[in-house]
Short mmCIF file of C-alpha atoms in Angstrom, two decimals:
data_model
loop_
_atom_site.label_atom_id
_atom_site.label_comp_id
_atom_site.label_asym_id
_atom_site.label_seq_id
_atom_site.Cartn_x
_atom_site.Cartn_y
_atom_site.Cartn_z
CA MET A 1 38.42 -18.32 -64.83
CA HIS A 2 42.10 -19.15 -65.62
CA VAL A 3 43.67 -22.29 -66.04
CA SER A 4 47.70 -22.42 -63.71
CA SER A 5 51.10 -22.97 -65.22
CA SER A 6 50.08 -27.15 -64.25
CA ALA A 7 47.14 -26.62 -66.83
CA ALA A 8 49.06 -25.53 -69.47
CA ALA A 9 51.83 -28.49 -68.96
CA VAL A 10 49.45 -30.60 -68.60
CA ILE A 11 48.20 -28.95 -71.66
CA ALA A 12 50.86 -29.18 -73.66
CA ALA A 13 51.77 -33.34 -72.62
CA ASN A 14 47.84 -34.67 -73.87
CA VAL A 15 47.30 -31.41 -76.65
CA GLY A 16 50.36 -29.68 -77.37
CA LEU A 17 53.24 -31.60 -78.89
CA ALA A 18 50.83 -32.48 -81.51
CA LEU A 19 51.26 -29.11 -82.47
CA ALA A 20 55.41 -28.96 -82.38
CA GLN A 21 57.53 -28.98 -85.38
CA THR A 22 60.42 -30.77 -83.77
CA SER A 23 61.75 -33.73 -85.88
CA VAL A 24 61.01 -37.78 -84.25
CA THR A 25 61.32 -41.21 -84.74
CA VAL A 26 59.15 -43.70 -84.28
CA ASN A 27 60.18 -47.09 -83.55
CA VAL A 28 58.00 -49.12 -84.38
CA GLY A 29 59.62 -52.30 -83.43
CA SER A 30 59.61 -51.50 -79.79
CA THR A 31 57.24 -51.48 -77.09
CA ASN A 32 57.07 -49.20 -74.27
CA GLN A 33 54.72 -49.08 -71.60
CA GLN A 34 50.14 -48.47 -72.82
CA ILE A 35 49.49 -44.20 -71.68
CA ASP A 36 46.09 -44.29 -70.11
CA GLY A 37 46.18 -40.49 -69.70
CA PHE A 38 46.36 -37.79 -67.08
CA GLY A 39 43.13 -37.11 -64.64
CA VAL A 40 41.81 -35.18 -61.27
CA SER A 41 39.87 -35.42 -58.46
CA GLN A 42 36.48 -33.01 -56.96
CA ALA A 43 37.15 -34.87 -54.12
CA PHE A 44 36.08 -33.58 -50.22
CA GLY A 45 32.53 -31.19 -51.75
CA ARG A 46 34.88 -29.63 -55.06
CA ALA A 47 32.86 -31.56 -57.68
CA ASN A 48 29.62 -29.34 -55.85
CA GLU A 49 30.86 -26.74 -55.43
CA PHE A 50 32.35 -27.47 -59.08
CA LYS A 51 28.33 -28.06 -60.23
CA ASN A 52 26.97 -25.07 -58.33
CA LEU A 53 29.33 -23.28 -60.91
CA ALA A 54 27.74 -20.40 -63.22
CA SER A 55 25.81 -21.95 -66.47
CA ALA A 56 29.26 -20.35 -68.38
CA ALA A 57 32.21 -20.77 -65.33
CA ARG A 58 30.97 -24.90 -65.78
CA THR A 59 30.73 -25.36 -69.21
CA LYS A 60 34.01 -23.91 -69.29
CA GLY A 61 35.66 -25.37 -66.25
CA LEU A 62 34.33 -28.42 -67.95
CA ASP A 63 36.18 -27.61 -71.11
CA TYR A 64 39.02 -26.04 -69.58
CA LEU A 65 40.13 -29.86 -68.04
CA PHE A 66 38.64 -32.88 -70.51
CA SER A 67 37.65 -31.23 -73.93
CA THR A 68 40.37 -32.25 -76.51
CA THR A 69 40.58 -29.12 -78.51
CA THR A 70 40.28 -26.32 -75.67
CA GLY A 71 41.33 -27.65 -73.05
CA ALA A 72 43.79 -30.75 -71.32
CA GLY A 73 41.83 -33.51 -73.10
CA LEU A 74 41.88 -35.29 -69.29
CA THR A 75 41.60 -38.34 -69.72
CA ILE A 76 40.61 -40.17 -65.81
CA ILE A 77 39.41 -39.07 -63.19
CA ARG A 78 39.55 -40.35 -59.20
CA ASN A 79 36.45 -39.73 -57.04
CA ARG A 80 37.17 -40.42 -53.65
CA ILE A 81 34.80 -43.13 -51.46
CA GLY A 82 33.53 -41.52 -48.05
CA SER A 83 33.91 -42.89 -44.69
CA GLY A 84 32.42 -40.75 -42.28
CA GLY A 85 29.15 -39.80 -41.75
CA SER A 86 25.31 -39.05 -42.36
CA GLY A 87 26.11 -37.64 -46.26
CA ASP A 88 29.36 -39.03 -46.47
CA SER A 89 29.76 -42.85 -45.78
CA ILE A 90 27.38 -44.97 -48.22
CA GLU A 91 26.93 -46.82 -44.38
CA PRO A 92 26.95 -43.95 -41.94
CA THR A 93 26.71 -46.24 -38.70
CA SER A 94 27.48 -49.17 -37.30
CA PRO A 95 25.28 -52.23 -38.69
CA GLY A 96 26.99 -53.60 -34.88
CA SER A 97 29.11 -57.17 -35.59
CA PRO A 98 31.04 -57.64 -39.18
CA SER A 99 28.46 -60.36 -39.70
CA ALA A 100 25.25 -57.59 -39.53
CA THR A 101 23.42 -57.05 -42.43
CA PRO A 102 25.20 -53.48 -43.22
CA THR A 103 21.91 -50.46 -43.47
CA TYR A 104 22.93 -48.44 -46.95
CA VAL A 105 22.60 -44.99 -47.35
CA TRP A 106 22.60 -43.48 -51.00
CA ASP A 107 21.92 -39.14 -52.43
CA GLY A 108 22.17 -40.42 -55.96
CA SER A 109 24.84 -37.01 -55.79
CA ASP A 110 28.10 -38.57 -53.44
CA ALA A 111 28.83 -34.55 -52.90
CA GLY A 112 28.18 -33.60 -56.77
CA GLN A 113 30.78 -36.97 -58.54
CA VAL A 114 28.44 -38.86 -59.52
CA TRP A 115 27.79 -35.31 -62.18
CA PHE A 116 31.63 -34.91 -61.83
CA SER A 117 32.12 -38.44 -63.36
CA GLN A 118 29.08 -37.96 -66.02
CA SER A 119 30.10 -34.37 -67.06
CA ALA A 120 34.30 -36.08 -67.85
CA MET A 121 31.78 -39.35 -69.56
CA SER A 122 30.07 -36.95 -71.69
CA TYR A 123 33.70 -35.68 -72.86
CA GLY A 124 34.32 -38.75 -73.78
CA VAL A 125 35.96 -39.98 -70.28
CA LYS A 126 36.54 -43.91 -70.04
CA THR A 127 39.00 -44.38 -67.30
CA ILE A 128 37.08 -43.90 -63.54
CA TYR A 129 39.32 -44.15 -60.61
CA ALA A 130 37.10 -44.54 -57.49
CA ASP A 131 39.17 -44.37 -53.99
CA ALA A 132 38.93 -45.21 -50.25
CA TRP A 133 40.69 -42.89 -47.94
CA SER A 134 39.99 -45.19 -45.21
CA ALA A 135 37.43 -46.83 -44.12
CA PRO A 136 34.16 -46.81 -41.37
CA GLY A 137 35.50 -45.89 -38.52
CA PHE A 138 33.54 -49.35 -36.40
CA MET A 139 35.57 -51.19 -39.67
CA LYS A 140 38.93 -50.22 -37.16
CA THR A 141 41.67 -50.72 -34.62
CA ASN A 142 40.62 -46.57 -33.72
CA GLY A 143 36.96 -46.65 -33.88
CA ASP A 144 37.14 -44.11 -36.29
CA GLN A 145 37.42 -42.87 -39.60
CA ASN A 146 40.00 -40.30 -38.89
CA ASN A 147 43.77 -40.51 -38.24
CA GLY A 148 44.95 -43.19 -38.68
CA GLY A 149 44.57 -46.85 -37.74
CA TRP A 150 44.10 -50.01 -39.27
CA LEU A 151 41.67 -52.01 -40.56
CA CYS A 152 39.78 -54.21 -37.85
CA GLY A 153 41.47 -58.09 -38.24
CA VAL A 154 44.55 -57.93 -41.28
CA THR A 155 47.64 -58.45 -40.58
CA GLY A 156 48.12 -57.78 -36.62
CA LYS A 157 45.65 -56.43 -36.14
CA THR A 158 42.30 -57.29 -33.89
CA CYS A 159 39.58 -56.04 -32.31
CA SER A 160 37.42 -57.05 -29.77
CA SER A 161 34.06 -56.59 -32.56
CA GLY A 162 35.44 -58.77 -34.80
CA ASP A 163 37.01 -59.14 -38.54
CA TRP A 164 35.31 -56.55 -40.14
CA ARG A 165 37.93 -57.01 -44.30
CA GLN A 166 35.18 -59.11 -46.22
CA ALA A 167 31.98 -56.02 -44.52
CA TYR A 168 34.66 -54.15 -45.91
CA ALA A 169 35.22 -55.34 -49.50
CA ASN A 170 30.64 -55.41 -49.78
CA PHE A 171 30.60 -51.30 -48.91
CA LEU A 172 33.74 -50.84 -51.25
CA VAL A 173 31.94 -53.21 -53.91
CA GLN A 174 28.46 -51.94 -52.76
CA TYR A 175 29.86 -48.38 -53.51
CA VAL A 176 30.91 -50.39 -57.53
CA LYS A 177 27.40 -51.07 -57.85
CA TYR A 178 25.22 -47.28 -57.00
CA TYR A 179 27.47 -46.20 -59.82
CA GLN A 180 26.62 -48.86 -62.51
CA GLN A 181 23.30 -47.81 -61.55
CA ALA A 182 23.75 -43.68 -62.53
CA GLY A 183 24.75 -45.36 -65.41
CA ILE A 184 28.02 -45.07 -64.99
CA THR A 185 31.29 -48.28 -64.28
CA VAL A 186 34.12 -47.80 -61.89
CA THR A 187 36.71 -49.31 -64.20
CA HIS A 188 39.73 -48.71 -60.95
CA LEU A 189 39.00 -49.26 -56.81
CA GLY A 190 41.04 -48.57 -53.73
CA PHE A 191 41.15 -48.94 -50.56
CA LEU A 192 43.49 -47.24 -49.60
CA ASN A 193 45.00 -43.67 -49.57
CA GLU A 194 48.46 -43.09 -48.19
CA PRO A 195 48.62 -45.98 -46.03
CA ASP A 196 51.64 -44.56 -44.61
CA TYR A 197 51.06 -40.72 -43.69
CA VAL A 198 48.78 -40.58 -40.67
CA THR A 199 46.71 -37.13 -40.20
CA ALA A 200 43.80 -35.70 -38.75
CA TYR A 201 41.22 -36.02 -41.85
CA SER A 202 39.86 -39.68 -43.50
CA SER A 203 43.01 -42.33 -43.41
CA MET A 204 43.81 -45.60 -42.51
CA GLN A 205 47.10 -47.45 -42.26
CA SER A 206 48.05 -50.24 -44.02
CA ASP A 207 51.75 -52.32 -44.62
CA ALA A 208 52.08 -54.91 -47.21
CA SER A 209 51.29 -58.12 -45.37
CA GLN A 210 48.65 -56.10 -44.02
CA ALA A 211 47.74 -54.74 -47.77
CA ALA A 212 47.66 -58.30 -48.39
CA SER A 213 45.48 -59.99 -45.98
CA PHE A 214 43.08 -57.83 -48.01
CA ILE A 215 43.41 -57.80 -50.83
CA PRO A 216 42.44 -61.29 -52.44
CA ILE A 217 39.09 -60.78 -50.53
CA LEU A 218 37.97 -57.79 -52.96
CA TYR A 219 38.93 -60.18 -55.71
CA ASN A 220 36.61 -62.23 -54.12
CA THR A 221 34.03 -60.10 -53.78
CA LEU A 222 34.44 -57.94 -57.36
CA ASN A 223 33.67 -61.21 -59.16
CA SER A 224 31.25 -62.80 -56.92
CA ASN A 225 29.18 -59.69 -57.73
CA GLY A 226 29.88 -59.61 -61.91
CA LEU A 227 32.23 -56.55 -61.14
CA SER A 228 36.02 -58.60 -62.21
CA SER A 229 35.73 -55.83 -65.06
CA VAL A 230 37.71 -54.05 -61.64
CA LYS A 231 40.74 -53.18 -61.06
CA ILE A 232 42.31 -53.59 -57.76
CA THR A 233 45.24 -50.03 -57.34
CA CYS A 234 47.40 -50.43 -54.11
CA CYS A 235 48.33 -48.45 -53.01
CA ASP A 236 48.31 -44.88 -52.97
CA ALA A 237 51.34 -43.93 -50.44
CA THR A 238 52.71 -41.05 -49.42
CA GLY A 239 55.58 -41.31 -51.67
CA TRP A 240 57.38 -42.99 -54.55
CA PRO A 241 60.13 -44.33 -52.02
CA ALA A 242 57.46 -45.56 -49.72
CA GLN A 243 55.46 -47.73 -52.38
CA LYS A 244 58.39 -49.75 -53.11
CA THR A 245 59.21 -51.28 -50.68
CA LEU A 246 54.54 -51.67 -50.74
CA THR A 247 54.93 -53.10 -53.85
CA THR A 248 58.72 -54.63 -53.30
CA GLY A 249 55.33 -56.48 -50.15
CA LEU A 250 53.07 -56.65 -52.63
CA VAL A 251 55.04 -59.18 -55.21
CA SER A 252 56.87 -61.24 -52.75
CA ALA A 253 52.50 -61.53 -51.45
CA GLY A 254 52.21 -63.26 -55.25
CA MET A 255 50.13 -59.90 -54.90
CA GLU A 256 50.14 -58.77 -58.83
CA GLN A 257 47.01 -61.55 -59.07
CA TYR A 258 44.85 -59.80 -58.01
CA LEU A 259 45.59 -56.74 -58.69
CA GLY A 260 45.56 -54.19 -61.92
CA VAL A 261 47.30 -51.32 -61.58
CA ILE A 262 50.41 -49.97 -58.49
CA THR A 263 49.27 -46.53 -58.01
CA SER A 264 51.60 -43.55 -55.63
CA HIS A 265 51.81 -40.24 -55.29
CA MET A 266 54.23 -37.58 -55.32
CA TYR A 267 55.67 -35.82 -52.22
CA SER A 268 57.30 -37.80 -50.36
CA GLY A 269 59.80 -38.36 -53.85
CA ASP A 270 58.76 -37.90 -57.85
CA PRO A 271 58.52 -41.32 -59.75
CA ASN A 272 61.74 -41.38 -61.37
CA SER A 273 62.64 -44.86 -61.72
CA PRO A 274 60.24 -48.64 -62.54
CA LEU A 275 59.48 -50.27 -59.30
CA SER A 276 59.38 -53.94 -59.48
CA THR A 277 55.88 -55.60 -60.72
CA LYS A 278 54.61 -56.05 -63.87
CA LEU A 279 51.53 -53.99 -62.95
CA LYS A 280 51.12 -50.91 -64.52
CA VAL A 281 51.60 -47.43 -62.59
CA TRP A 282 49.90 -44.94 -61.69
CA GLU A 283 51.34 -41.50 -60.53
CA THR A 284 48.01 -40.53 -58.76
CA GLU A 285 47.81 -37.31 -57.24
CA ALA A 286 50.55 -34.78 -57.33
CA ALA A 287 50.48 -30.32 -56.39
CA ASP A 288 52.34 -27.91 -55.03
CA LEU A 289 50.35 -28.01 -51.63
CA ASP A 290 52.54 -24.47 -50.28
CA ASP A 291 52.68 -22.01 -52.82
CA THR A 292 49.67 -19.06 -53.56
CA TRP A 293 48.22 -19.27 -57.13
CA CYS A 294 51.00 -19.31 -59.79
CA THR A 295 50.45 -19.16 -63.37
CA THR A 296 54.30 -19.05 -64.47
CA TRP A 297 55.21 -20.77 -67.21
CA TYR A 298 58.43 -20.66 -65.48
CA SER A 299 60.63 -18.66 -63.30
CA SER A 300 62.71 -19.62 -61.37
CA GLY A 301 61.62 -23.55 -61.38
CA GLY A 302 59.70 -23.54 -58.07
CA LEU A 303 56.71 -25.65 -57.27
CA CYS A 304 54.12 -23.57 -58.91
CA GLU A 305 55.57 -23.23 -62.69
CA GLY A 306 54.83 -25.36 -65.00
CA LEU A 307 57.68 -26.46 -66.97
CA THR A 308 58.43 -27.75 -63.36
CA TRP A 309 55.02 -30.07 -63.79
CA ALA A 310 55.95 -30.76 -67.82
CA ASN A 311 59.60 -32.33 -66.60
CA LYS A 312 58.17 -34.14 -63.77
CA ILE A 313 55.76 -35.91 -66.09
CA PHE A 314 57.60 -36.33 -68.90
CA THR A 315 60.80 -38.47 -65.64
CA GLY A 316 57.10 -39.99 -64.74
CA ILE A 317 56.95 -41.17 -68.35
CA VAL A 318 60.06 -41.46 -69.00
CA ASN A 319 62.16 -43.36 -66.33
CA ALA A 320 59.78 -44.52 -64.45
CA ASN A 321 57.63 -46.10 -66.43
CA LEU A 322 53.55 -44.34 -65.38
CA SER A 323 51.03 -45.02 -67.82
CA ALA A 324 49.59 -42.27 -65.89
CA TYR A 325 50.07 -38.99 -64.18
CA LEU A 326 47.08 -37.31 -61.97
CA TYR A 327 47.23 -34.11 -60.87
CA TRP A 328 45.30 -32.94 -57.23
CA GLU A 329 41.94 -30.37 -57.85
CA GLY A 330 41.00 -29.82 -61.10
CA VAL A 331 39.37 -26.68 -60.27
CA GLU A 332 38.71 -24.94 -57.56
CA VAL A 333 36.11 -21.93 -56.19
CA ASN A 334 38.50 -19.01 -55.30
CA GLN A 335 40.71 -20.36 -54.06
CA SER A 336 43.65 -17.96 -54.54
CA GLY A 337 46.12 -18.92 -51.16
CA ALA A 338 46.42 -22.66 -52.95
CA SER A 339 48.15 -24.19 -56.38
CA SER A 340 47.26 -27.46 -56.15
CA TYR A 341 44.39 -26.96 -58.15
CA LEU A 342 44.56 -26.74 -62.39
CA VAL A 343 41.50 -24.92 -63.31
CA ALA A 344 40.52 -21.33 -61.20
CA THR A 345 36.79 -19.05 -61.22
CA ASP A 346 35.22 -16.44 -58.57
CA GLY A 347 32.32 -18.52 -59.21
CA THR A 348 31.24 -16.77 -62.30
CA THR A 349 33.83 -16.30 -65.02
#
């Protein structure tokens, strides 16, 4: 098992600075943003792959991610709320109409993410972010969880089957309840992922006005189910420029009263300047999607190098007022052709 240079950057950001000999002056009279932490995901089945590793490799992987003495000491995990059919979604089939009683299905595993959450919690992790890439296909304008499409009923988007906004809110809240029953407190809940990007896997489109037509419904549904402590996030756009546009629209629509955190990715632009909001801001997905596995700290300033990611984290926190920075995947098994994760293993070591 090996730790990437990106992981080394996160470790340095989290614990390595405590060992530095540089003199630091602290101005206790000046308050900046609160840091919520750093984290990863094991979405799309990676949690199950992680769980099924040999015992020694599994423990070492968890240590590298979450230990505060031998690893990065990460404090946030991001789980995917599935929207596909049986084995992926808690509502694999349509109830027939938005007002019909849904048939929810819970396998107690959620593609290994229950185990991953419980394992992270055993290291002291308390921040669990559950995010939906899409609503189930039968709730969308294109009838498919994939290939974009909009939630039926949001601003400017109607469906012959009706308005599915409340049903989608119920679906998300039920997911949180299942985790609650497993002893896992979901602290943050997202209903969009890269709404500015249409792709062949689970995806759903939205602009600010469309998100604003759903957010109060989700907020009220959480409250009516005794889950008012769960913070709603929006919108996990592909990058900072897109999230700036979304944030401006959300603020103008008065959504800050309902939201807990503004969230963005970095693929179409790194966080490098403040967003116009009084809310906390997180970078919730970042990765090198182009290179093969790399453990170089510095060579030419490439995207797979550790110093590059240390600089990205620094810029995000200092210039964009980030309160959290999450890499994409934590542990991957036999994926030497990719550099979108922090810890590599062959399954046994």
